[in-house]
Amino acid sequence: IDGPRDKLIKMLVEGDDALVHQLKVVSIVGFGGLGKTTLANEVCRKLEGQFKYQAFVSVSQKPDIKKILRHILSQICWRECISDEAWDEQQLIHTIRQFLKDKRYFIVIDDIWSTSAWRTIKCAFPENNCSSRILTTTRIIAVAKYCCSPHHDNVYEIKPLGAIHSKSLFFKQTFGSEDKCPLHLREVSNAILRKCGGLPLAIITVASLLANKASTKVEWESIQNSIGSALEKDTDMEEIKKILLLSYDDLPYHLKTCLLYLSIFPEDYEIKRDRLIRR
């Protein structure tokens, strides 16, 4: 992840001297399972010391804009400004803009699905010539370009992992390193990796499952045969779901029940610990 992370940081912080102080938006685009959020988190972690005011929020397919804006406000303001639950979008946007108007900030807006969501959220961020930066992630190239408009060269298209990095990730999860993989599992490991198509989510899911299985060729071939082949040629979310389902099917019943309970909460919902314990 170091290479893509460093390239993104360069895109964010470098550029034309005449424009370096202006607000810049950079977008990460790629299909599900490629690690867009992980990459954005790594960029955020690396730039932590360069921006005093930072926020990281997720939008999702059915965004609650007020909740997103309140979340941004709570991250950048700490105790300096407290939002009222009754505030509407315009009041929240105004408060964020006023707070950031003379400050250098770095905001990550993760998982944007529509231009309309971005149109509203971006109103909260003033162009204040303080070298502020915004990083967005999306699966949709048109949305990525819209976020960066008119600077379409600020779009970073994340790619599937190559063979070397796929192997490294897979064997790190299963055996700790590639040289610890038994010889009788080398061929089936390569076959599994081909089916994962370089998708980090698929690789980690399958590798984590295999790490808890017996290191026999029969066991591993069974998992290999359970994975569809669509990911070798294309990025089919249904195939990714099948891979995730393998892990679910392998869970003991009490953990399946627990996972199903968690699934009743909306996407990106903040689940309180006490609520879970009571269950």
PDB file of C-alpha atoms in Angstrom:
ATOM      1  CA  ILE A   1       0.000   0.000   0.000  1.00  0.00           C
ATOM      2  CA  ASP A   2       3.030   2.285   0.400  1.00  0.00           C
ATOM      3  CA  GLY A   3       3.315   3.073  -3.320  1.00  0.00           C
ATOM      4  CA  PRO A   4      -0.306   4.164  -3.874  1.00  0.00           C
ATOM      5  CA  ARG A   5      -0.297   6.004  -0.537  1.00  0.00           C
ATOM      6  CA  ASP A   6       2.813   7.995  -1.387  1.00  0.00           C
ATOM      7  CA  LYS A   7       1.504   8.807  -4.864  1.00  0.00           C
ATOM      8  CA  LEU A   8      -1.743  10.107  -3.392  1.00  0.00           C
ATOM      9  CA  ILE A   9       0.105  12.212  -0.843  1.00  0.00           C
ATOM     10  CA  LYS A  10       2.157  13.696  -3.664  1.00  0.00           C
ATOM     11  CA  MET A  11      -1.041  14.490  -5.573  1.00  0.00           C
ATOM     12  CA  LEU A  12      -2.463  16.167  -2.478  1.00  0.00           C
ATOM     13  CA  VAL A  13       0.467  18.256  -1.296  1.00  0.00           C
ATOM     14  CA  GLU A  14       2.384  19.037  -4.474  1.00  0.00           C
ATOM     15  CA  GLY A  15       1.427  21.003  -7.555  1.00  0.00           C
ATOM     16  CA  ASP A  16       1.684  24.339  -9.296  1.00  0.00           C
ATOM     17  CA  ASP A  17       3.160  26.953  -6.950  1.00  0.00           C
ATOM     18  CA  ALA A  18       0.447  29.393  -7.966  1.00  0.00           C
ATOM     19  CA  LEU A  19      -2.269  26.938  -6.912  1.00  0.00           C
ATOM     20  CA  VAL A  20      -0.683  25.258  -3.898  1.00  0.00           C
ATOM     21  CA  HIS A  21      -2.521  27.482  -1.411  1.00  0.00           C
ATOM     22  CA  GLN A  22      -5.916  26.848  -2.976  1.00  0.00           C
ATOM     23  CA  LEU A  23      -8.289  24.153  -1.765  1.00  0.00           C
ATOM     24  CA  LYS A  24      -7.562  20.922  -3.642  1.00  0.00           C
ATOM     25  CA  VAL A  25      -9.814  17.883  -3.988  1.00  0.00           C
ATOM     26  CA  VAL A  26      -8.365  14.485  -4.926  1.00  0.00           C
ATOM     27  CA  SER A  27     -10.558  11.448  -5.600  1.00  0.00           C
ATOM     28  CA  ILE A  28      -9.801   7.749  -5.234  1.00  0.00           C
ATOM     29  CA  VAL A  29     -11.954   5.642  -7.549  1.00  0.00           C
ATOM     30  CA  GLY A  30     -12.264   1.880  -7.892  1.00  0.00           C
ATOM     31  CA  PHE A  31     -14.719  -0.968  -7.514  1.00  0.00           C
ATOM     32  CA  GLY A  32     -15.665  -2.562  -4.203  1.00  0.00           C
ATOM     33  CA  GLY A  33     -13.063  -4.603  -2.360  1.00  0.00           C
ATOM     34  CA  LEU A  34     -10.006  -2.821  -3.764  1.00  0.00           C
ATOM     35  CA  GLY A  35      -9.144  -1.080  -0.508  1.00  0.00           C
ATOM     36  CA  LYS A  36     -10.141   2.536  -1.168  1.00  0.00           C
ATOM     37  CA  THR A  37     -11.042   3.203   2.464  1.00  0.00           C
ATOM     38  CA  THR A  38      -7.891   1.479   3.717  1.00  0.00           C
ATOM     39  CA  LEU A  39      -5.795   3.602   1.377  1.00  0.00           C
ATOM     40  CA  ALA A  40      -7.568   6.790   2.462  1.00  0.00           C
ATOM     41  CA  ASN A  41      -6.950   5.878   6.105  1.00  0.00           C
ATOM     42  CA  GLU A  42      -3.260   5.355   5.404  1.00  0.00           C
ATOM     43  CA  VAL A  43      -3.013   8.745   3.702  1.00  0.00           C
ATOM     44  CA  CYS A  44      -4.819  10.325   6.647  1.00  0.00           C
ATOM     45  CA  ARG A  45      -2.473   8.676   9.128  1.00  0.00           C
ATOM     46  CA  LYS A  46       0.607   9.783   7.196  1.00  0.00           C
ATOM     47  CA  LEU A  47      -0.568  13.400   6.940  1.00  0.00           C
ATOM     48  CA  GLU A  48      -1.772  13.592  10.528  1.00  0.00           C
ATOM     49  CA  GLY A  49       0.927  15.987  11.680  1.00  0.00           C
ATOM     50  CA  GLN A  50       0.516  18.382   8.755  1.00  0.00           C
ATOM     51  CA  PHE A  51      -3.101  19.384   9.362  1.00  0.00           C
ATOM     52  CA  LYS A  52      -4.422  20.490  12.733  1.00  0.00           C
ATOM     53  CA  TYR A  53      -8.040  20.114  11.643  1.00  0.00           C
ATOM     54  CA  GLN A  54      -9.021  16.741  10.198  1.00  0.00           C
ATOM     55  CA  ALA A  55     -12.183  14.716   9.734  1.00  0.00           C
ATOM     56  CA  PHE A  56     -12.994  11.326   8.223  1.00  0.00           C
ATOM     57  CA  VAL A  57     -16.619  10.551   7.375  1.00  0.00           C
ATOM     58  CA  SER A  58     -18.434   7.930   5.328  1.00  0.00           C
ATOM     59  CA  VAL A  59     -21.345   8.847   3.055  1.00  0.00           C
ATOM     60  CA  SER A  60     -22.749   5.507   1.723  1.00  0.00           C
ATOM     61  CA  GLN A  61     -25.605   4.901  -0.718  1.00  0.00           C
ATOM     62  CA  LYS A  62     -28.366   6.422   1.409  1.00  0.00           C
ATOM     63  CA  PRO A  63     -26.612   9.269   3.175  1.00  0.00           C
ATOM     64  CA  ASP A  64     -27.930  11.087   6.201  1.00  0.00           C
ATOM     65  CA  ILE A  65     -26.431  14.463   5.312  1.00  0.00           C
ATOM     66  CA  LYS A  66     -27.226  16.066   8.664  1.00  0.00           C
ATOM     67  CA  LYS A  67     -25.539  13.219  10.506  1.00  0.00           C
ATOM     68  CA  ILE A  68     -22.491  13.447   8.229  1.00  0.00           C
ATOM     69  CA  LEU A  69     -22.195  17.196   8.770  1.00  0.00           C
ATOM     70  CA  ARG A  70     -22.553  16.802  12.538  1.00  0.00           C
ATOM     71  CA  HIS A  71     -19.846  14.158  12.460  1.00  0.00           C
ATOM     72  CA  ILE A  72     -17.512  16.499  10.571  1.00  0.00           C
ATOM     73  CA  LEU A  73     -18.254  19.282  13.026  1.00  0.00           C
ATOM     74  CA  SER A  74     -17.576  17.083  16.044  1.00  0.00           C
ATOM     75  CA  GLN A  75     -14.191  16.019  14.639  1.00  0.00           C
ATOM     76  CA  ILE A  76     -12.893  19.448  13.697  1.00  0.00           C
ATOM     77  CA  CYS A  77     -14.327  21.518  16.528  1.00  0.00           C
ATOM     78  CA  TRP A  78     -13.918  19.262  19.545  1.00  0.00           C
ATOM     79  CA  ARG A  79     -15.346  21.391  22.375  1.00  0.00           C
ATOM     80  CA  GLU A  80     -15.090  24.717  20.559  1.00  0.00           C
ATOM     81  CA  CYS A  81     -18.517  24.514  18.955  1.00  0.00           C
ATOM     82  CA  ILE A  82     -21.362  22.202  19.841  1.00  0.00           C
ATOM     83  CA  SER A  83     -24.095  21.515  17.312  1.00  0.00           C
ATOM     84  CA  ASP A  84     -27.749  21.504  18.212  1.00  0.00           C
ATOM     85  CA  GLU A  85     -29.645  18.343  17.231  1.00  0.00           C
ATOM     86  CA  ALA A  86     -32.372  20.600  15.836  1.00  0.00           C
ATOM     87  CA  TRP A  87     -30.019  22.327  13.389  1.00  0.00           C
ATOM     88  CA  ASP A  88     -30.797  21.796   9.730  1.00  0.00           C
ATOM     89  CA  GLU A  89     -28.251  21.230   6.963  1.00  0.00           C
ATOM     90  CA  GLN A  90     -27.790  24.939   6.269  1.00  0.00           C
ATOM     91  CA  GLN A  91     -27.031  25.746   9.902  1.00  0.00           C
ATOM     92  CA  LEU A  92     -24.494  22.939  10.098  1.00  0.00           C
ATOM     93  CA  ILE A  93     -22.862  23.987   6.828  1.00  0.00           C
ATOM     94  CA  HIS A  94     -22.668  27.601   7.984  1.00  0.00           C
ATOM     95  CA  THR A  95     -21.094  26.613  11.317  1.00  0.00           C
ATOM     96  CA  ILE A  96     -18.465  24.409   9.666  1.00  0.00           C
ATOM     97  CA  ARG A  97     -17.630  27.092   7.084  1.00  0.00           C
ATOM     98  CA  GLN A  98     -17.284  29.752   9.750  1.00  0.00           C
ATOM     99  CA  PHE A  99     -15.036  27.565  11.851  1.00  0.00           C
ATOM    100  CA  LEU A 100     -12.784  26.578   8.937  1.00  0.00           C
ATOM    101  CA  LYS A 101     -12.692  29.924   7.135  1.00  0.00           C
ATOM    102  CA  ASP A 102      -9.162  30.786   8.318  1.00  0.00           C
ATOM    103  CA  LYS A 103      -7.849  27.286   9.061  1.00  0.00           C
ATOM    104  CA  ARG A 104      -5.875  24.655   7.171  1.00  0.00           C
ATOM    105  CA  TYR A 105      -7.865  21.442   7.103  1.00  0.00           C
ATOM    106  CA  PHE A 106      -7.821  17.928   5.666  1.00  0.00           C
ATOM    107  CA  ILE A 107     -11.130  16.128   5.202  1.00  0.00           C
ATOM    108  CA  VAL A 108     -11.751  12.591   3.934  1.00  0.00           C
ATOM    109  CA  ILE A 109     -15.198  11.954   2.458  1.00  0.00           C
ATOM    110  CA  ASP A 110     -15.425   8.202   2.007  1.00  0.00           C
ATOM    111  CA  ASP A 111     -17.797   6.129  -0.120  1.00  0.00           C
ATOM    112  CA  ILE A 112     -19.635   8.778  -2.137  1.00  0.00           C
ATOM    113  CA  TRP A 113     -22.290   7.348  -4.454  1.00  0.00           C
ATOM    114  CA  SER A 114     -23.844  10.442  -6.008  1.00  0.00           C
ATOM    115  CA  THR A 115     -22.957  13.907  -7.225  1.00  0.00           C
ATOM    116  CA  SER A 116     -25.921  15.325  -5.309  1.00  0.00           C
ATOM    117  CA  ALA A 117     -24.461  14.191  -1.977  1.00  0.00           C
ATOM    118  CA  TRP A 118     -21.125  15.795  -2.834  1.00  0.00           C
ATOM    119  CA  ARG A 119     -22.800  19.023  -3.979  1.00  0.00           C
ATOM    120  CA  THR A 120     -24.311  19.466  -0.531  1.00  0.00           C
ATOM    121  CA  ILE A 121     -21.344  18.330   1.557  1.00  0.00           C
ATOM    122  CA  LYS A 122     -18.770  20.426  -0.317  1.00  0.00           C
ATOM    123  CA  CYS A 123     -20.668  23.599   0.622  1.00  0.00           C
ATOM    124  CA  ALA A 124     -19.292  23.175   4.147  1.00  0.00           C
ATOM    125  CA  PHE A 125     -15.694  23.650   3.026  1.00  0.00           C
ATOM    126  CA  PRO A 126     -14.451  27.194   2.358  1.00  0.00           C
ATOM    127  CA  GLU A 127     -11.797  27.993  -0.235  1.00  0.00           C
ATOM    128  CA  ASN A 128      -9.608  29.949   2.142  1.00  0.00           C
ATOM    129  CA  ASN A 129      -6.136  29.844   0.540  1.00  0.00           C
ATOM    130  CA  CYS A 130      -4.743  27.931   3.525  1.00  0.00           C
ATOM    131  CA  SER A 131      -3.567  24.908   1.475  1.00  0.00           C
ATOM    132  CA  SER A 132      -6.502  22.825   2.666  1.00  0.00           C
ATOM    133  CA  ARG A 133      -7.136  19.411   1.129  1.00  0.00           C
ATOM    134  CA  ILE A 134     -10.089  17.057   0.633  1.00  0.00           C
ATOM    135  CA  LEU A 135      -9.803  13.376  -0.287  1.00  0.00           C
ATOM    136  CA  THR A 136     -12.867  11.531  -1.575  1.00  0.00           C
ATOM    137  CA  THR A 137     -13.462   7.875  -2.404  1.00  0.00           C
ATOM    138  CA  THR A 138     -16.075   6.419  -4.723  1.00  0.00           C
ATOM    139  CA  ARG A 139     -16.786   3.441  -6.950  1.00  0.00           C
ATOM    140  CA  ILE A 140     -18.106   5.654  -9.732  1.00  0.00           C
ATOM    141  CA  ILE A 141     -15.724   7.397 -12.127  1.00  0.00           C
ATOM    142  CA  ALA A 142     -18.256  10.122 -13.001  1.00  0.00           C
ATOM    143  CA  VAL A 143     -18.623  10.972  -9.309  1.00  0.00           C
ATOM    144  CA  ALA A 144     -14.838  11.027  -8.854  1.00  0.00           C
ATOM    145  CA  LYS A 145     -14.436  13.466 -11.740  1.00  0.00           C
ATOM    146  CA  TYR A 146     -17.284  15.615 -10.465  1.00  0.00           C
ATOM    147  CA  CYS A 147     -15.683  15.894  -7.028  1.00  0.00           C
ATOM    148  CA  CYS A 148     -12.423  17.111  -8.586  1.00  0.00           C
ATOM    149  CA  SER A 149     -13.992  19.222 -11.309  1.00  0.00           C
ATOM    150  CA  PRO A 150     -12.525  20.890 -13.269  1.00  0.00           C
ATOM    151  CA  HIS A 151      -9.222  19.191 -12.353  1.00  0.00           C
ATOM    152  CA  HIS A 152      -9.914  15.673 -13.635  1.00  0.00           C
ATOM    153  CA  ASP A 153      -6.230  14.769 -13.386  1.00  0.00           C
ATOM    154  CA  ASN A 154      -6.746  14.733  -9.603  1.00  0.00           C
ATOM    155  CA  VAL A 155      -8.514  11.370  -9.904  1.00  0.00           C
ATOM    156  CA  TYR A 156      -6.513   8.386  -8.678  1.00  0.00           C
ATOM    157  CA  GLU A 157      -7.774   5.073 -10.051  1.00  0.00           C
ATOM    158  CA  ILE A 158      -6.898   2.269  -7.666  1.00  0.00           C
ATOM    159  CA  LYS A 159      -5.945  -0.996  -9.373  1.00  0.00           C
ATOM    160  CA  PRO A 160      -6.122  -4.653  -8.303  1.00  0.00           C
ATOM    161  CA  LEU A 161      -2.987  -6.044  -6.697  1.00  0.00           C
ATOM    162  CA  GLY A 162      -0.383  -7.588  -8.953  1.00  0.00           C
ATOM    163  CA  ALA A 163       0.749 -11.198  -8.573  1.00  0.00           C
ATOM    164  CA  ILE A 164       3.642 -10.419  -6.213  1.00  0.00           C
ATOM    165  CA  HIS A 165       1.633  -8.256  -3.813  1.00  0.00           C
ATOM    166  CA  SER A 166      -1.314 -10.662  -3.946  1.00  0.00           C
ATOM    167  CA  LYS A 167       0.944 -13.524  -2.893  1.00  0.00           C
ATOM    168  CA  SER A 168       2.557 -11.469  -0.170  1.00  0.00           C
ATOM    169  CA  LEU A 169      -0.817 -10.525   1.317  1.00  0.00           C
ATOM    170  CA  PHE A 170      -2.219 -14.042   1.008  1.00  0.00           C
ATOM    171  CA  PHE A 171       0.701 -15.862   2.588  1.00  0.00           C
ATOM    172  CA  LYS A 172       1.109 -13.263   5.320  1.00  0.00           C
ATOM    173  CA  GLN A 173      -2.458 -14.037   6.395  1.00  0.00           C
ATOM    174  CA  THR A 174      -2.165 -17.807   6.098  1.00  0.00           C
ATOM    175  CA  PHE A 175       1.379 -18.677   7.183  1.00  0.00           C
ATOM    176  CA  GLY A 176       3.062 -15.434   8.176  1.00  0.00           C
ATOM    177  CA  SER A 177       5.187 -15.355   5.026  1.00  0.00           C
ATOM    178  CA  GLU A 178       5.431 -17.045   1.626  1.00  0.00           C
ATOM    179  CA  ASP A 179       8.471 -19.158   2.492  1.00  0.00           C
ATOM    180  CA  LYS A 180       6.469 -20.889   5.245  1.00  0.00           C
ATOM    181  CA  CYS A 181       3.897 -22.235   2.790  1.00  0.00           C
ATOM    182  CA  PRO A 182       4.189 -26.041   2.452  1.00  0.00           C
ATOM    183  CA  LEU A 183       5.180 -27.236  -1.006  1.00  0.00           C
ATOM    184  CA  HIS A 184       2.028 -29.322  -1.414  1.00  0.00           C
ATOM    185  CA  LEU A 185      -0.107 -26.166  -1.092  1.00  0.00           C
ATOM    186  CA  ARG A 186       1.783 -23.971  -3.567  1.00  0.00           C
ATOM    187  CA  GLU A 187      -0.185 -24.943  -6.655  1.00  0.00           C
ATOM    188  CA  VAL A 188      -3.611 -24.696  -5.046  1.00  0.00           C
ATOM    189  CA  SER A 189      -2.611 -21.369  -3.464  1.00  0.00           C
ATOM    190  CA  ASN A 190      -1.805 -19.955  -6.888  1.00  0.00           C
ATOM    191  CA  ALA A 191      -5.136 -21.229  -8.217  1.00  0.00           C
ATOM    192  CA  ILE A 192      -6.994 -19.543  -5.349  1.00  0.00           C
ATOM    193  CA  LEU A 193      -5.126 -16.292  -5.934  1.00  0.00           C
ATOM    194  CA  ARG A 194      -6.051 -16.311  -9.617  1.00  0.00           C
ATOM    195  CA  LYS A 195      -9.698 -16.589  -8.632  1.00  0.00           C
ATOM    196  CA  CYS A 196      -9.347 -13.658  -6.212  1.00  0.00           C
ATOM    197  CA  GLY A 197      -8.363 -11.419  -9.118  1.00  0.00           C
ATOM    198  CA  GLY A 198      -6.072  -9.156  -7.084  1.00  0.00           C
ATOM    199  CA  LEU A 199      -8.881  -7.940  -4.818  1.00  0.00           C
ATOM    200  CA  PRO A 200      -7.503  -7.329  -1.305  1.00  0.00           C
ATOM    201  CA  LEU A 201     -10.903  -7.974   0.302  1.00  0.00           C
ATOM    202  CA  ALA A 202     -11.228 -11.337  -1.449  1.00  0.00           C
ATOM    203  CA  ILE A 203      -7.630 -12.326  -0.696  1.00  0.00           C
ATOM    204  CA  ILE A 204      -7.829 -11.440   3.000  1.00  0.00           C
ATOM    205  CA  THR A 205     -11.202 -13.146   3.427  1.00  0.00           C
ATOM    206  CA  VAL A 206     -10.109 -16.414   1.827  1.00  0.00           C
ATOM    207  CA  ALA A 207      -6.694 -16.367   3.501  1.00  0.00           C
ATOM    208  CA  SER A 208      -8.231 -15.787   6.940  1.00  0.00           C
ATOM    209  CA  LEU A 209     -10.582 -18.698   6.341  1.00  0.00           C
ATOM    210  CA  LEU A 210      -7.750 -20.996   5.244  1.00  0.00           C
ATOM    211  CA  ALA A 211      -5.590 -19.978   8.201  1.00  0.00           C
ATOM    212  CA  ASN A 212      -8.084 -21.777  10.437  1.00  0.00           C
ATOM    213  CA  LYS A 213      -8.327 -24.868   8.248  1.00  0.00           C
ATOM    214  CA  ALA A 214      -6.158 -27.952   8.147  1.00  0.00           C
ATOM    215  CA  SER A 215      -3.158 -27.500   5.841  1.00  0.00           C
ATOM    216  CA  THR A 216      -4.204 -30.323   3.547  1.00  0.00           C
ATOM    217  CA  LYS A 217      -4.504 -30.157  -0.204  1.00  0.00           C
ATOM    218  CA  VAL A 218      -8.009 -31.644  -0.089  1.00  0.00           C
ATOM    219  CA  GLU A 219      -9.236 -28.960   2.327  1.00  0.00           C
ATOM    220  CA  TRP A 220      -7.727 -26.134   0.307  1.00  0.00           C
ATOM    221  CA  GLU A 221      -9.003 -27.492  -3.004  1.00  0.00           C
ATOM    222  CA  SER A 222     -12.472 -27.614  -1.492  1.00  0.00           C
ATOM    223  CA  ILE A 223     -12.249 -23.875  -0.775  1.00  0.00           C
ATOM    224  CA  GLN A 224     -10.820 -23.234  -4.235  1.00  0.00           C
ATOM    225  CA  ASN A 225     -13.737 -25.034  -5.869  1.00  0.00           C
ATOM    226  CA  SER A 226     -16.197 -23.008  -3.794  1.00  0.00           C
ATOM    227  CA  ILE A 227     -14.941 -19.741  -5.268  1.00  0.00           C
ATOM    228  CA  GLY A 228     -16.400 -18.619  -8.573  1.00  0.00           C
ATOM    229  CA  SER A 229     -14.110 -17.695 -11.438  1.00  0.00           C
ATOM    230  CA  ALA A 230     -15.678 -14.354 -12.388  1.00  0.00           C
ATOM    231  CA  LEU A 231     -13.091 -12.332 -10.482  1.00  0.00           C
ATOM    232  CA  GLU A 232     -10.343 -13.643 -12.758  1.00  0.00           C
ATOM    233  CA  LYS A 233     -11.876 -11.734 -15.662  1.00  0.00           C
ATOM    234  CA  ASP A 234     -14.029  -9.023 -14.143  1.00  0.00           C
ATOM    235  CA  THR A 235     -14.991  -7.420 -10.861  1.00  0.00           C
ATOM    236  CA  ASP A 236     -18.292  -9.025 -10.020  1.00  0.00           C
ATOM    237  CA  MET A 237     -19.653  -8.010  -6.615  1.00  0.00           C
ATOM    238  CA  GLU A 238     -21.744 -11.175  -6.545  1.00  0.00           C
ATOM    239  CA  GLU A 239     -18.543 -13.198  -6.615  1.00  0.00           C
ATOM    240  CA  ILE A 240     -17.124 -11.142  -3.758  1.00  0.00           C
ATOM    241  CA  LYS A 241     -20.307 -11.819  -1.803  1.00  0.00           C
ATOM    242  CA  LYS A 242     -19.832 -15.541  -2.411  1.00  0.00           C
ATOM    243  CA  ILE A 243     -16.329 -15.326  -0.989  1.00  0.00           C
ATOM    244  CA  LEU A 244     -17.590 -13.471   2.078  1.00  0.00           C
ATOM    245  CA  LEU A 245     -20.331 -16.070   2.439  1.00  0.00           C
ATOM    246  CA  LEU A 246     -17.675 -18.778   2.695  1.00  0.00           C
ATOM    247  CA  SER A 247     -16.409 -17.167   5.881  1.00  0.00           C
ATOM    248  CA  TYR A 248     -19.922 -16.801   7.235  1.00  0.00           C
ATOM    249  CA  ASP A 249     -20.765 -20.444   6.545  1.00  0.00           C
ATOM    250  CA  ASP A 250     -17.652 -21.486   8.433  1.00  0.00           C
ATOM    251  CA  LEU A 251     -18.666 -19.664  11.628  1.00  0.00           C
ATOM    252  CA  PRO A 252     -20.071 -21.569  14.624  1.00  0.00           C
ATOM    253  CA  TYR A 253     -23.804 -21.066  15.136  1.00  0.00           C
ATOM    254  CA  HIS A 254     -23.506 -18.663  18.072  1.00  0.00           C
ATOM    255  CA  LEU A 255     -21.279 -16.335  16.029  1.00  0.00           C
ATOM    256  CA  LYS A 256     -23.608 -16.541  13.041  1.00  0.00           C
ATOM    257  CA  THR A 257     -26.411 -15.321  15.288  1.00  0.00           C
ATOM    258  CA  CYS A 258     -24.224 -12.490  16.534  1.00  0.00           C
ATOM    259  CA  LEU A 259     -23.288 -11.437  13.005  1.00  0.00           C
ATOM    260  CA  LEU A 260     -26.898 -11.558  11.850  1.00  0.00           C
ATOM    261  CA  TYR A 261     -27.875  -9.342  14.770  1.00  0.00           C
ATOM    262  CA  LEU A 262     -25.255  -6.791  13.722  1.00  0.00           C
ATOM    263  CA  SER A 263     -26.675  -6.802  10.202  1.00  0.00           C
ATOM    264  CA  ILE A 264     -29.920  -5.175  11.367  1.00  0.00           C
ATOM    265  CA  PHE A 265     -28.081  -1.895  11.936  1.00  0.00           C
ATOM    266  CA  PRO A 266     -27.836   0.532   9.005  1.00  0.00           C
ATOM    267  CA  GLU A 267     -24.589   0.959   7.098  1.00  0.00           C
ATOM    268  CA  ASP A 268     -21.997   3.050   8.992  1.00  0.00           C
ATOM    269  CA  TYR A 269     -24.202   3.076  12.091  1.00  0.00           C
ATOM    270  CA  GLU A 270     -22.375   3.703  15.356  1.00  0.00           C
ATOM    271  CA  ILE A 271     -23.301   0.760  17.589  1.00  0.00           C
ATOM    272  CA  LYS A 272     -23.135   1.374  21.320  1.00  0.00           C
ATOM    273  CA  ARG A 273     -21.313  -1.306  23.295  1.00  0.00           C
ATOM    274  CA  ASP A 274     -23.931  -1.478  26.057  1.00  0.00           C
ATOM    275  CA  ARG A 275     -26.649  -2.177  23.518  1.00  0.00           C
ATOM    276  CA  LEU A 276     -24.741  -5.209  22.280  1.00  0.00           C
ATOM    277  CA  ILE A 277     -23.968  -6.477  25.774  1.00  0.00           C
ATOM    278  CA  ARG A 278     -27.647  -6.374  26.727  1.00  0.00           C
ATOM    279  CA  ARG A 279     -28.324  -8.757  23.859  1.00  0.00           C
TER     280      ARG A 279
END
